[in-house]
Coordinates of C-alpha atoms in Angstrom, one line a residue:
M531 CA 13.2 3.0 9.3
Y532 CA 11.6 4.2 6.3
M533 CA 8.0 5.2 5.3
V534 CA 5.8 5.4 2.3
I535 CA 2.6 6.9 1.9
R536 CA 0.4 6.6 -1.0
R537 CA -3.2 8.3 -1.3
Y538 CA -5.8 6.7 -3.6
A539 CA -9.1 7.5 -5.1
M540 CA -11.7 5.4 -6.6
Q541 CA -15.6 5.1 -6.6
P542 CA -16.8 5.0 -3.3
S543 CA -18.5 1.6 -3.9
K544 CA -15.3 -0.1 -4.6
V545 CA -13.5 0.5 -1.2
D546 CA -14.7 -2.5 0.7
E547 CA -13.8 -4.7 -2.3
V548 CA -10.3 -3.0 -2.4
V549 CA -9.8 -3.3 1.4
R550 CA -10.6 -7.1 1.4
K551 CA -8.2 -7.7 -1.6
V552 CA -5.4 -6.0 0.2
D553 CA -6.1 -7.8 3.7
E554 CA -6.7 -11.1 1.8
Q555 CA -3.9 -11.2 -1.0
Y556 CA -1.5 -8.1 -0.7
L557 CA -0.3 -8.4 3.0
E558 CA 0.7 -12.1 2.5
K559 CA 2.9 -11.2 -0.2
L560 CA 4.7 -8.1 1.7
R561 CA 5.1 -10.1 4.7
L562 CA 7.7 -12.1 2.8
I563 CA 9.9 -9.6 2.1
P564 CA 12.8 -9.3 4.4
G565 CA 13.1 -5.7 6.3
Y566 CA 9.3 -5.3 5.8
E567 CA 8.1 -3.8 9.2
G568 CA 4.4 -2.7 9.0
Y569 CA 1.3 -1.8 6.6
Y570 CA -1.6 0.3 7.4
V571 CA -4.9 1.3 5.3
I572 CA -6.8 4.6 6.3
D573 CA -10.3 4.9 4.9
S574 CA -10.8 8.6 4.7
G575 CA -14.3 8.1 3.2
D576 CA -15.6 9.3 -0.3
G577 CA -13.6 6.7 -2.2
K578 CA -10.3 8.0 -0.8
I579 CA -7.9 5.7 1.1
T580 CA -4.3 6.2 2.4
S581 CA -1.6 3.2 2.6
I582 CA 1.4 3.5 5.1
T583 CA 4.2 1.1 4.5
L584 CA 7.2 0.8 7.0
S585 CA 10.3 -0.7 6.1
A586 CA 13.6 -1.1 7.6
D587 CA 15.3 1.1 4.9
E588 CA 15.0 2.5 1.4
D589 CA 16.0 -0.4 -0.4
V590 CA 13.3 -2.5 1.3
A591 CA 11.0 0.2 0.6
K592 CA 11.9 0.3 -3.2
E593 CA 11.0 -3.5 -3.1
T594 CA 7.6 -2.7 -1.6
N595 CA 6.8 -0.4 -4.3
R596 CA 7.8 -2.3 -7.0
L597 CA 5.3 -4.9 -5.4
S598 CA 2.6 -2.7 -4.6
K599 CA 2.5 -1.5 -8.2
E600 CA 2.5 -4.9 -9.7
W601 CA 0.0 -6.0 -7.3
V602 CA -2.4 -3.0 -8.1
D603 CA -2.0 -3.4 -11.8
T604 CA -2.7 -7.1 -11.8
W605 CA -5.6 -7.5 -9.1
L606 CA -7.2 -4.1 -9.1
Q607 CA -7.4 -3.1 -12.6
D608 CA -11.1 -3.4 -12.8
V609 CA -11.5 -1.0 -10.0
H610 CA -9.9 2.0 -11.5
L611 CA -7.5 3.0 -8.7
D612 CA -6.0 6.5 -9.0
L613 CA -2.9 6.9 -7.1
V614 CA -3.4 10.7 -6.1
E615 CA 0.0 11.3 -4.3
T616 CA 3.1 9.5 -3.0
L617 CA 5.0 10.4 0.1
E618 CA 8.4 8.6 1.3
G619 CA 11.4 9.2 3.3
R620 CA 13.3 8.2 6.3
V621 CA 11.5 8.3 9.6
V622 CA 13.3 10.8 12.0
V623 CA 10.8 10.8 14.8
H624 CA 9.3 7.5 16.0
G625 CA 6.9 7.3 19.3
G626 CA 5.6 3.7 19.0
S627 CA 6.6 0.7 20.6

């Protein structure tokens, strides 16, 4: 399993719009990628959100990263979303089901 964590910053008033678009548009595209395992978004308040993508392996993660950049550049260009940090790597401990 491979995980990518992305931290974003934006105007606080845009968070609901971004979350809605992700839920209604982006997730359906992610689900089409073989090896995609899960996607989560955390609202940390004050215009900061974090996305977590789980994939079968690094190759699938690269494809989800490509899709993410393409989708953000296309559908969120009016939001002025700033990618603050990206962390990624192989999951070495997993306590979920």
